[in-house]
Amino acid sequence: MTINSRGVDTKNTILNVSLSLFTQNGYDATSVAEICRQAQVSKGAFYHHFPSKQDLFLALMTSWLNEVSESFRASVESSQNIPLAIENIADQSRSLYDALQDGFPILLEFWRQANNDPEIWQQAIAPYRRFLSFFADAIQTGIQAGDFDESLDPDCSARIIMAVAMGLLLQASFDPEYEKWHQVTQAGIKLVLNSMRTTK
Amino acid sequence: MTINSRGVDTKNTILNVSLSLFTQNGYDATSVAEICRQAQVSKGAFYHHFPSKQDLFLALMTSWLNEVSESFRASVESSQNIPLAIENIADQSRSLYDALQDGFPILLEFWRQANNDPEIWQQAIAPYRRFLSFFADAIQTGIQAGDFDESLDPDCSARIIMAVAMGLLLQASFDPEYEKWHQVTQAGIKLVLNSMRTTK
DNA sequence: ATTAATAGACCGACCGGTCGGTTTGTTTTT
DNA sequence: AAAAACAAACCGACCGGTCGGTCTATTAAT
């Protein structure tokens, strides 16, 4: 174990533990002391790797955002057409629901913090808008390919699709015992896509 | 000041101030001391009217839940058919969006706390399920009236409709500068209802 | 090969301050 | 006078963050 990997290990442990704790108890209710305890690391080590608690949170958020972004892009590239790609993305929600047993999905904790902390908001609004235009662009492509009705507003539709996904995730976080969230998500997306399809 | 002697006024002031503060900064970040300061009331008065901070939160939540519940019921009774009633409810979202300038919608703060505090969860899950079966019953009625396709799953559809509303509210809380959230909500609900309608 | 020097990783006691909640006593209403 | 309503000082626990110093692995000098 070189000097470098020692530090990297500690940092990753802190990242993993804090992700789990933020998910379980939320940002405010998670103390740095508790993170250190579970990561079996001293407070000094913590502040050696992260300037502040908020900075750690930001690191988690941008990392998660990048993962999701990459996963979306991969879905579109591996699908034959846009409607299928969107269904594909909805299908990936299964992993989100599986991780839900641990508590409030971390996405929503990001969301909540972004509403209260201007600095976090600033780092979150840009990726959010990227997601929006990602879907809007996809829908635009779908329209040109004849898969969607040409009278469709891509931006508006993108927000609706994101709403279905997030709204169901929100409900699933609250009522995780219900087992069919994944099916409901697929049904919901199909319902929306159905109305978006060309009527001709 | 006759019927409502001092006590009731004080209690209402605390209720109003705390609602505003919870909305602006969230539950954890709002201290009892700050509530008392803005309500121009001492801590003694606070704890005279509420056993605990959590209890105050619970009072706000159940009150809000009852208001919404009543508003939904009124919408159904004043509408000619179920699809129109649902559009009507969606139309009421305007007031939610208007109140959004103040911060994170209190609904979502309720939601979040319910995920971390078992006692709050217990008090929130029952109303949530009432909302679900409210919509499910409404859809069932709509099916029997011939407004919706008979192959529709009422429970699943109810969750999807709630998802659209909540998902858009979530986005609107994050990006309040966008002005068309209300229109997008109407469009989204219509999109879903359109797919639910009888194809015959 | 041994030693000295260096730098990043890490420790844990400690700081000022805030938290939710309690206690004690005073004012107001009935 | 009794009870309800309120004020304000106070409590212990805990918060995020700091700081002086130690440990350990690598590099440079001998």
CSV table of C-alpha atoms (C1' of nucleotides) in Angstrom, one decimal:
chain,number,residue,atom,x,y,z
A,1,MET,CA,0.0,0.0,0.0
A,2,THR,CA,1.8,3.1,-1.2
A,3,ILE,CA,1.4,6.5,0.4
A,4,ASN,CA,-1.0,7.4,-2.3
A,5,SER,CA,-3.4,4.5,-2.1
A,6,ARG,CA,-3.7,4.9,1.7
A,7,GLY,CA,-5.1,8.4,1.2
A,8,VAL,CA,-7.3,7.3,-1.6
A,9,ASP,CA,-8.7,4.5,0.4
A,10,THR,CA,-9.6,6.8,3.3
A,11,LYS,CA,-11.2,9.3,1.0
A,12,ASN,CA,-13.3,6.6,-0.7
A,13,THR,CA,-14.4,5.2,2.6
A,14,ILE,CA,-15.5,8.6,3.8
A,15,LEU,CA,-17.3,9.1,0.5
A,16,ASN,CA,-19.1,5.8,0.8
A,17,VAL,CA,-20.0,6.1,4.4
A,18,SER,CA,-21.3,9.6,4.0
A,19,LEU,CA,-23.4,8.7,1.0
A,20,SER,CA,-25.0,6.0,3.1
A,21,LEU,CA,-25.6,8.3,6.0
A,22,PHE,CA,-26.9,11.2,4.0
A,23,THR,CA,-29.3,8.7,2.4
A,24,GLN,CA,-30.4,7.3,5.7
A,25,ASN,CA,-30.7,10.4,7.8
A,26,GLY,CA,-30.3,13.4,5.5
A,27,TYR,CA,-27.7,16.0,5.3
A,28,ASP,CA,-28.4,18.1,8.4
A,29,ALA,CA,-29.0,15.1,10.7
A,30,THR,CA,-25.7,13.5,9.7
A,31,SER,CA,-22.8,14.8,11.7
A,32,VAL,CA,-19.2,14.8,10.7
A,33,ALA,CA,-18.4,13.0,13.9
A,34,GLU,CA,-20.7,10.2,12.9
A,35,ILE,CA,-19.2,9.9,9.5
A,36,CYS,CA,-15.8,9.7,11.0
A,37,ARG,CA,-17.0,7.0,13.5
A,38,GLN,CA,-18.4,4.8,10.8
A,39,ALA,CA,-15.5,5.3,8.5
A,40,GLN,CA,-13.2,4.5,11.4
A,41,VAL,CA,-11.3,7.7,10.7
A,42,SER,CA,-10.4,10.7,12.8
A,43,LYS,CA,-11.9,14.1,12.4
A,44,GLY,CA,-8.4,15.3,11.4
A,45,ALA,CA,-8.4,12.8,8.5
A,46,PHE,CA,-11.8,14.0,7.4
A,47,TYR,CA,-10.8,17.6,7.2
A,48,HIS,CA,-7.5,16.6,5.6
A,49,HIS,CA,-9.4,15.3,2.6
A,50,PHE,CA,-12.4,17.7,2.5
A,51,PRO,CA,-12.4,21.4,3.2
A,52,SER,CA,-15.9,21.2,4.7
A,53,LYS,CA,-19.0,19.1,5.2
A,54,GLN,CA,-20.7,20.9,2.3
A,55,ASP,CA,-17.7,20.2,0.1
A,56,LEU,CA,-18.1,16.5,0.7
A,57,PHE,CA,-21.7,16.7,-0.2
A,58,LEU,CA,-20.9,18.6,-3.4
A,59,ALA,CA,-18.4,15.9,-4.3
A,60,LEU,CA,-21.0,13.2,-3.9
A,61,MET,CA,-23.5,15.2,-5.9
A,62,THR,CA,-21.4,15.9,-8.9
A,63,SER,CA,-20.2,12.3,-9.0
A,64,TRP,CA,-23.7,11.0,-9.0
A,65,LEU,CA,-24.8,13.5,-11.6
A,66,ASN,CA,-22.0,12.4,-13.9
A,67,GLU,CA,-22.9,8.8,-13.5
A,68,VAL,CA,-26.5,9.4,-14.4
A,69,SER,CA,-25.6,11.6,-17.3
A,70,GLU,CA,-23.3,8.9,-18.7
A,71,SER,CA,-26.0,6.2,-18.2
A,72,PHE,CA,-28.5,8.3,-20.2
A,73,ARG,CA,-26.1,8.9,-23.0
A,74,ALA,CA,-25.4,5.2,-23.2
A,75,SER,CA,-29.1,4.4,-23.4
A,76,VAL,CA,-29.7,6.6,-26.3
A,77,GLU,CA,-26.7,5.3,-28.3
A,78,SER,CA,-27.6,1.7,-27.8
A,79,SER,CA,-31.3,2.1,-28.8
A,80,GLN,CA,-32.8,2.0,-32.2
A,81,ASN,CA,-35.1,5.0,-31.8
A,82,ILE,CA,-36.0,7.7,-29.3
A,83,PRO,CA,-39.1,6.2,-27.8
A,84,LEU,CA,-37.3,2.9,-27.1
A,85,ALA,CA,-34.4,4.9,-25.7
A,86,ILE,CA,-36.7,6.6,-23.2
A,87,GLU,CA,-38.3,3.3,-22.2
A,88,ASN,CA,-34.8,2.0,-21.8
A,89,ILE,CA,-33.9,4.8,-19.4
A,90,ALA,CA,-37.1,4.2,-17.5
A,91,ASP,CA,-36.1,0.6,-17.2
A,92,GLN,CA,-32.9,1.6,-15.5
A,93,SER,CA,-35.0,3.1,-12.7
A,94,ARG,CA,-35.1,-0.5,-11.2
A,95,SER,CA,-31.6,0.1,-9.8
A,96,LEU,CA,-32.8,3.3,-8.1
A,97,TYR,CA,-35.8,1.5,-6.6
A,98,ASP,CA,-33.6,-1.3,-5.3
A,99,ALA,CA,-31.3,1.2,-3.6
A,100,LEU,CA,-34.4,2.7,-2.0
A,101,GLN,CA,-34.4,0.4,1.0
A,102,ASP,CA,-31.6,2.4,2.4
A,103,GLY,CA,-33.7,5.5,2.8
A,104,PHE,CA,-34.5,8.7,1.1
A,105,PRO,CA,-33.0,8.5,-2.4
A,106,ILE,CA,-29.9,10.6,-2.4
A,107,LEU,CA,-31.1,12.4,-5.5
A,108,LEU,CA,-33.9,14.0,-3.4
A,109,GLU,CA,-31.5,14.9,-0.7
A,110,PHE,CA,-29.4,16.7,-3.4
A,111,TRP,CA,-32.6,18.4,-4.6
A,112,ARG,CA,-33.6,19.5,-1.1
A,113,GLN,CA,-30.2,20.9,-0.2
A,114,ALA,CA,-30.0,22.7,-3.5
A,115,ASN,CA,-33.2,24.5,-2.5
A,116,ASN,CA,-31.6,25.8,0.7
A,117,ASP,CA,-28.0,26.3,-0.1
A,118,PRO,CA,-27.2,28.8,-3.0
A,119,GLU,CA,-23.8,27.3,-3.6
A,120,ILE,CA,-25.2,23.8,-4.0
A,121,TRP,CA,-28.0,25.1,-6.1
A,122,GLN,CA,-25.5,26.7,-8.5
A,123,GLN,CA,-23.7,23.4,-8.9
A,124,ALA,CA,-27.0,21.5,-9.5
A,125,ILE,CA,-29.0,23.7,-11.8
A,126,ALA,CA,-26.6,23.4,-14.7
A,127,PRO,CA,-26.7,19.5,-14.8
A,128,TYR,CA,-30.5,19.7,-14.3
A,129,ARG,CA,-30.8,21.9,-17.4
A,130,ARG,CA,-28.5,19.6,-19.3
A,131,PHE,CA,-30.9,16.7,-18.5
A,132,LEU,CA,-33.8,18.8,-19.6
A,133,SER,CA,-32.2,19.7,-22.9
A,134,PHE,CA,-31.0,16.1,-23.3
A,135,PHE,CA,-34.6,14.9,-23.3
A,136,ALA,CA,-35.8,17.9,-25.3
A,137,ASP,CA,-33.2,17.2,-28.0
A,138,ALA,CA,-34.1,13.5,-28.0
A,139,ILE,CA,-37.8,14.3,-28.4
A,140,GLN,CA,-36.9,16.8,-31.2
A,141,THR,CA,-35.0,14.0,-32.9
A,142,GLY,CA,-37.9,11.7,-32.4
A,143,ILE,CA,-40.2,14.2,-34.1
A,144,GLN,CA,-38.0,14.5,-37.1
A,145,ALA,CA,-37.8,10.7,-37.3
A,146,GLY,CA,-41.6,10.6,-37.4
A,147,ASP,CA,-41.9,8.8,-34.0
A,148,PHE,CA,-43.5,11.7,-32.3
A,149,ASP,CA,-46.3,14.1,-33.3
A,150,GLU,CA,-44.9,17.2,-34.9
A,151,SER,CA,-47.1,19.5,-32.9
A,152,LEU,CA,-45.3,18.4,-29.7
A,153,ASP,CA,-43.4,20.9,-27.6
A,154,PRO,CA,-40.1,19.2,-26.9
A,155,ASP,CA,-39.2,21.3,-23.9
A,156,CYS,CA,-42.6,20.8,-22.3
A,157,SER,CA,-42.6,17.1,-23.0
A,158,ALA,CA,-39.1,16.7,-21.5
A,159,ARG,CA,-40.3,18.3,-18.2
A,160,ILE,CA,-43.3,15.9,-18.1
A,161,ILE,CA,-41.2,12.9,-18.7
A,162,MET,CA,-38.8,13.9,-15.9
A,163,ALA,CA,-41.8,14.6,-13.7
A,164,VAL,CA,-43.2,11.1,-14.1
A,165,ALA,CA,-39.8,9.6,-13.2
A,166,MET,CA,-39.2,11.8,-10.3
A,167,GLY,CA,-42.7,11.8,-9.0
A,168,LEU,CA,-42.7,8.0,-8.9
A,169,LEU,CA,-39.3,7.9,-7.3
A,170,LEU,CA,-40.6,10.3,-4.6
A,171,GLN,CA,-43.6,8.0,-3.9
A,172,ALA,CA,-41.5,4.9,-3.9
A,173,SER,CA,-39.2,6.5,-1.3
A,174,PHE,CA,-42.2,7.1,0.9
A,175,ASP,CA,-43.8,3.7,0.4
A,176,PRO,CA,-41.0,1.3,-0.4
A,177,GLU,CA,-43.1,-1.8,0.6
A,178,TYR,CA,-45.1,-1.5,-2.6
A,179,GLU,CA,-43.3,-3.8,-5.0
A,180,LYS,CA,-44.6,-2.7,-8.3
A,181,TRP,CA,-42.9,0.7,-8.6
A,182,HIS,CA,-40.8,-0.4,-11.4
A,183,GLN,CA,-43.8,-1.7,-13.4
A,184,VAL,CA,-45.7,1.5,-12.7
A,185,THR,CA,-42.8,3.5,-14.0
A,186,GLN,CA,-42.7,1.6,-17.2
A,187,ALA,CA,-46.5,1.9,-17.5
A,188,GLY,CA,-46.3,5.6,-16.8
A,189,ILE,CA,-43.6,6.3,-19.4
A,190,LYS,CA,-45.5,4.2,-21.9
A,191,LEU,CA,-48.7,6.1,-21.2
A,192,VAL,CA,-46.9,9.4,-21.8
A,193,LEU,CA,-45.1,8.2,-24.9
A,194,ASN,CA,-48.3,6.9,-26.3
A,195,SER,CA,-49.9,10.3,-26.2
A,196,MET,CA,-46.7,11.7,-27.8
A,197,ARG,CA,-46.7,9.4,-30.7
A,198,THR,CA,-47.9,10.4,-34.2
A,199,THR,CA,-51.6,10.1,-34.7
A,200,LYS,CA,-51.3,9.7,-38.4
B,1,MET,CA,-59.9,40.1,21.2
B,2,THR,CA,-62.9,38.3,22.6
B,3,ILE,CA,-63.4,34.6,21.8
B,4,ASN,CA,-59.8,34.1,20.7
B,5,SER,CA,-58.1,35.2,23.9
B,6,ARG,CA,-54.4,35.6,23.7
B,7,GLY,CA,-53.6,31.9,23.6
B,8,VAL,CA,-55.2,31.2,20.3
B,9,ASP,CA,-53.5,34.2,18.6
B,10,THR,CA,-50.1,33.2,19.9
B,11,LYS,CA,-50.6,29.7,18.7
B,12,ASN,CA,-51.6,30.8,15.3
B,13,THR,CA,-48.7,33.2,15.0
B,14,ILE,CA,-46.3,30.4,15.9
B,15,LEU,CA,-48.0,28.2,13.3
B,16,ASN,CA,-47.8,30.8,10.6
B,17,VAL,CA,-44.2,31.8,11.3
B,18,SER,CA,-43.0,28.2,11.5
B,19,LEU,CA,-44.7,27.3,8.3
B,20,SER,CA,-42.9,30.1,6.6
B,21,LEU,CA,-39.6,29.2,8.1
B,22,PHE,CA,-39.8,25.5,7.4
B,23,THR,CA,-40.6,26.4,3.8
B,24,GLN,CA,-37.7,28.7,3.5
B,25,ASN,CA,-35.0,26.8,5.3
B,26,GLY,CA,-36.3,23.3,6.1
B,27,TYR,CA,-37.1,21.6,9.3
B,28,ASP,CA,-33.6,20.9,10.6
B,29,ALA,CA,-32.2,24.3,9.8
B,30,THR,CA,-35.1,26.1,11.5
B,31,SER,CA,-34.5,26.5,15.2
B,32,VAL,CA,-37.2,26.9,17.8
B,33,ALA,CA,-35.4,30.1,18.9
B,34,GLU,CA,-35.7,31.6,15.5
B,35,ILE,CA,-39.4,30.7,15.3
B,36,CYS,CA,-39.9,32.5,18.7
B,37,ARG,CA,-37.9,35.5,17.5
B,38,GLN,CA,-40.0,36.0,14.4
B,39,ALA,CA,-43.2,35.3,16.2
B,40,GLN,CA,-42.2,37.7,18.9
B,41,VAL,CA,-42.9,35.2,21.5
B,42,SER,CA,-40.8,33.6,24.2
B,43,LYS,CA,-39.7,30.0,24.4
B,44,GLY,CA,-41.9,29.5,27.4
B,45,ALA,CA,-44.9,30.5,25.2
B,46,PHE,CA,-43.8,28.1,22.5
B,47,TYR,CA,-43.5,25.1,24.8
B,48,HIS,CA,-46.7,26.1,26.5
B,49,HIS,CA,-48.6,25.5,23.2
B,50,PHE,CA,-46.5,22.7,21.7
B,51,PRO,CA,-44.9,19.8,23.4
B,52,SER,CA,-42.1,19.7,21.0
B,53,LYS,CA,-40.7,21.0,17.7
B,54,GLN,CA,-41.7,17.8,16.0
B,55,ASP,CA,-45.3,18.1,17.4
B,56,LEU,CA,-45.6,21.6,15.8
B,57,PHE,CA,-44.4,20.1,12.5
B,58,LEU,CA,-47.0,17.4,12.8
B,59,ALA,CA,-49.7,19.9,13.4
B,60,LEU,CA,-48.7,21.8,10.3
B,61,MET,CA,-48.6,18.7,8.3
B,62,THR,CA,-52.0,17.3,9.3
B,63,SER,CA,-53.6,20.7,8.8
B,64,TRP,CA,-52.2,21.0,5.3
B,65,LEU,CA,-53.2,17.5,4.5
B,66,ASN,CA,-56.8,18.2,5.5
B,67,GLU,CA,-56.9,21.3,3.4
B,68,VAL,CA,-55.7,19.5,0.3
B,69,SER,CA,-58.1,16.7,0.9
B,70,GLU,CA,-61.0,19.0,1.2
B,71,SER,CA,-60.0,20.9,-1.9
B,72,PHE,CA,-59.8,17.6,-3.9
B,73,ARG,CA,-63.2,16.5,-2.7
B,74,ALA,CA,-64.7,19.9,-3.7
B,75,SER,CA,-63.2,19.6,-7.1
B,76,VAL,CA,-64.8,16.2,-7.8
B,77,GLU,CA,-68.2,17.3,-6.6
B,78,SER,CA,-68.3,20.5,-8.7
B,79,SER,CA,-67.2,18.8,-11.9
B,80,GLN,CA,-69.3,17.1,-14.5
B,81,ASN,CA,-67.1,14.1,-15.0
B,82,ILE,CA,-64.0,12.5,-13.7
B,83,PRO,CA,-61.5,13.6,-16.4
B,84,LEU,CA,-62.7,17.2,-16.0
B,85,ALA,CA,-62.4,16.9,-12.2
B,86,ILE,CA,-58.8,15.8,-12.5
B,87,GLU,CA,-58.0,18.6,-14.8
B,88,ASN,CA,-59.7,20.9,-12.3
B,89,ILE,CA,-57.4,19.6,-9.6
B,90,ALA,CA,-54.4,20.1,-11.8
B,91,ASP,CA,-55.6,23.6,-12.3
B,92,GLN,CA,-55.4,24.3,-8.6
B,93,SER,CA,-51.7,23.6,-8.7
B,94,ARG,CA,-51.3,27.3,-9.7
B,95,SER,CA,-51.7,28.3,-6.1
B,96,LEU,CA,-48.9,25.9,-5.2
B,97,TYR,CA,-46.6,27.4,-7.8
B,98,ASP,CA,-47.4,30.9,-6.7
B,99,ALA,CA,-46.4,30.0,-3.1
B,100,LEU,CA,-43.2,28.6,-4.5
B,101,GLN,CA,-41.3,31.8,-4.4
B,102,ASP,CA,-41.0,31.4,-0.6
B,103,GLY,CA,-38.8,28.3,-1.0
B,104,PHE,CA,-39.0,24.5,-1.0
B,105,PRO,CA,-42.7,23.6,-1.0
B,106,ILE,CA,-43.8,22.5,2.4
B,107,LEU,CA,-45.3,19.4,0.9
B,108,LEU,CA,-41.8,18.2,0.1
B,109,GLU,CA,-40.5,19.1,3.5
B,110,PHE,CA,-43.3,16.9,4.9
B,111,TRP,CA,-42.3,14.2,2.5
B,112,ARG,CA,-38.6,14.4,3.5
B,113,GLN,CA,-39.2,14.4,7.2
B,114,ALA,CA,-41.5,11.5,6.9
B,115,ASN,CA,-38.7,9.5,5.4
B,116,ASN,CA,-36.4,10.1,8.3
B,117,ASP,CA,-38.8,10.2,11.3
B,118,PRO,CA,-40.9,7.1,11.9
B,119,GLU,CA,-43.5,9.0,13.9
B,120,ILE,CA,-44.0,11.6,11.1
B,121,TRP,CA,-44.1,8.8,8.6
B,122,GLN,CA,-46.8,7.0,10.5
B,123,GLN,CA,-48.9,10.2,10.4
B,124,ALA,CA,-48.3,10.8,6.7
B,125,ILE,CA,-48.6,7.4,5.2
B,126,ALA,CA,-52.4,7.2,5.9
B,127,PRO,CA,-53.3,10.4,4.2
B,128,TYR,CA,-51.1,9.5,1.3
B,129,ARG,CA,-52.9,6.3,0.9
B,130,ARG,CA,-56.2,8.1,1.1
B,131,PHE,CA,-55.1,10.3,-1.7
B,132,LEU,CA,-54.1,7.3,-3.7
B,133,SER,CA,-57.4,5.5,-3.3
B,134,PHE,CA,-59.2,8.8,-3.9
B,135,PHE,CA,-57.7,9.0,-7.3
B,136,ALA,CA,-58.1,5.3,-7.9
B,137,ASP,CA,-61.8,5.4,-7.0
B,138,ALA,CA,-62.2,8.4,-9.2
B,139,ILE,CA,-60.6,6.6,-12.1
B,140,GLN,CA,-62.8,3.5,-11.4
B,141,THR,CA,-65.8,5.7,-11.6
B,142,GLY,CA,-64.5,7.2,-14.8
B,143,ILE,CA,-64.1,3.8,-16.3
B,144,GLN,CA,-67.7,2.8,-15.4
B,145,ALA,CA,-68.9,6.0,-16.9
B,146,GLY,CA,-67.1,5.2,-20.1
B,147,ASP,CA,-64.7,8.1,-19.9
B,148,PHE,CA,-61.6,5.8,-19.4
B,149,ASP,CA,-60.5,2.6,-21.1
B,150,GLU,CA,-61.8,-0.4,-19.2
B,151,SER,CA,-58.4,-2.1,-19.4
B,152,LEU,CA,-57.0,0.6,-17.2
B,153,ASP,CA,-55.5,-0.3,-13.8
B,154,PRO,CA,-57.0,2.4,-11.4
B,155,ASP,CA,-54.4,2.0,-8.7
B,156,CYS,CA,-51.5,2.2,-11.2
B,157,SER,CA,-53.0,5.2,-13.0
B,158,ALA,CA,-53.6,7.0,-9.7
B,159,ARG,CA,-49.9,6.7,-8.9
B,160,ILE,CA,-48.9,8.0,-12.3
B,161,ILE,CA,-51.2,11.1,-12.0
B,162,MET,CA,-49.8,11.9,-8.6
B,163,ALA,CA,-46.3,11.4,-10.0
B,164,VAL,CA,-46.9,14.0,-12.7
B,165,ALA,CA,-48.1,16.5,-10.2
B,166,MET,CA,-45.4,15.9,-7.7
B,167,GLY,CA,-42.6,15.6,-10.2
B,168,LEU,CA,-43.5,19.0,-11.8
B,169,LEU,CA,-43.8,20.6,-8.4
B,170,LEU,CA,-40.4,19.3,-7.5
B,171,GLN,CA,-38.9,20.7,-10.6
B,172,ALA,CA,-40.7,24.0,-10.1
B,173,SER,CA,-39.3,24.3,-6.6
B,174,PHE,CA,-35.9,23.9,-8.1
B,175,ASP,CA,-36.3,26.2,-11.1
B,176,PRO,CA,-38.9,28.8,-10.0
B,177,GLU,CA,-37.8,31.3,-12.6
B,178,TYR,CA,-39.4,29.3,-15.4
B,179,GLU,CA,-42.9,30.7,-15.7
B,180,LYS,CA,-44.8,28.1,-17.5
B,181,TRP,CA,-45.0,25.4,-14.8
B,182,HIS,CA,-48.7,25.8,-14.5
B,183,GLN,CA,-49.2,25.3,-18.2
B,184,VAL,CA,-46.8,22.3,-18.3
B,185,THR,CA,-48.8,20.8,-15.5
B,186,GLN,CA,-52.1,21.2,-17.5
B,187,ALA,CA,-50.4,19.8,-20.6
B,188,GLY,CA,-48.9,16.9,-18.6
B,189,ILE,CA,-52.2,15.9,-17.0
B,190,LYS,CA,-54.0,16.2,-20.4
B,191,LEU,CA,-51.3,14.0,-21.9
B,192,VAL,CA,-51.9,11.3,-19.4
B,193,LEU,CA,-55.6,11.6,-19.5
B,194,ASN,CA,-55.5,11.4,-23.2
B,195,SER,CA,-53.9,8.0,-23.0
B,196,MET,CA,-56.3,6.9,-20.5
B,197,ARG,CA,-59.4,7.7,-22.5
B,198,THR,CA,-61.4,5.1,-24.3
B,199,THR,CA,-60.1,4.3,-27.7
B,200,LYS,CA,-63.4,3.2,-29.0
C,1,DA,C1',23.5,0.7,3.3
C,2,DT,C1',22.4,3.9,6.6
C,3,DT,C1',20.8,8.1,7.9
C,4,DA,C1',18.6,12.5,7.5
C,5,DA,C1',15.0,15.2,5.4
C,6,DT,C1',10.6,15.8,3.6
C,7,DA,C1',5.7,15.6,2.9
C,8,DG,C1',1.3,13.8,2.9
C,9,DA,C1',-1.8,11.1,6.0
C,10,DC,C1',-3.6,11.0,10.3
C,11,DC,C1',-4.9,11.7,15.3
C,12,DG,C1',-7.9,13.4,19.1
C,13,DA,C1',-8.5,17.1,22.3
C,14,DC,C1',-10.5,21.3,22.0
C,15,DC,C1',-13.1,25.7,20.6
C,16,DG,C1',-17.0,28.8,20.2
C,17,DG,C1',-21.5,28.5,19.4
C,18,DT,C1',-26.3,26.5,18.7
C,19,DC,C1',-29.5,23.1,19.5
C,20,DG,C1',-34.1,21.4,21.7
C,21,DG,C1',-35.9,21.5,25.9
C,22,DT,C1',-36.6,22.7,31.2
C,23,DT,C1',-37.3,25.5,35.1
C,24,DT,C1',-38.6,29.2,37.7
C,25,DG,C1',-41.1,33.2,38.3
C,26,DT,C1',-44.2,37.0,36.7
C,27,DT,C1',-48.2,38.8,34.3
C,28,DT,C1',-52.8,38.5,32.6
C,29,DT,C1',-57.4,36.5,32.4
C,30,DT,C1',-61.4,34.4,34.5
D,1,DA,C1',-57.7,33.2,44.3
D,2,DA,C1',-56.9,30.0,40.7
D,3,DA,C1',-55.5,29.0,36.3
D,4,DA,C1',-53.8,30.0,32.0
D,5,DA,C1',-50.3,32.5,29.3
D,6,DC,C1',-46.1,34.2,28.9
D,7,DA,C1',-41.1,35.7,29.9
D,8,DA,C1',-36.2,34.8,30.4
D,9,DA,C1',-32.5,32.5,32.4
D,10,DC,C1',-30.6,28.3,32.1
D,11,DC,C1',-29.0,23.2,31.0
D,12,DG,C1',-26.4,19.5,28.9
D,13,DA,C1',-25.6,17.6,24.5
D,14,DC,C1',-24.0,18.2,20.3
D,15,DC,C1',-22.6,20.8,16.2
D,16,DG,C1',-18.9,22.0,12.4
D,17,DG,C1',-14.5,23.2,12.4
D,18,DT,C1',-9.4,24.0,14.2
D,19,DC,C1',-4.9,23.0,15.8
D,20,DG,C1',-0.6,21.2,17.5
D,21,DG,C1',1.6,17.3,17.0
D,22,DT,C1',2.6,12.2,15.4
D,23,DC,C1',3.1,8.5,12.2
D,24,DT,C1',4.7,6.5,8.0
D,25,DA,C1',6.4,6.0,3.5
D,26,DT,C1',9.4,7.9,0.0
D,27,DT,C1',13.5,10.6,-1.4
D,28,DA,C1',18.1,12.6,-0.9
D,29,DA,C1',22.5,12.7,1.1
D,30,DT,C1',26.2,10.4,3.1
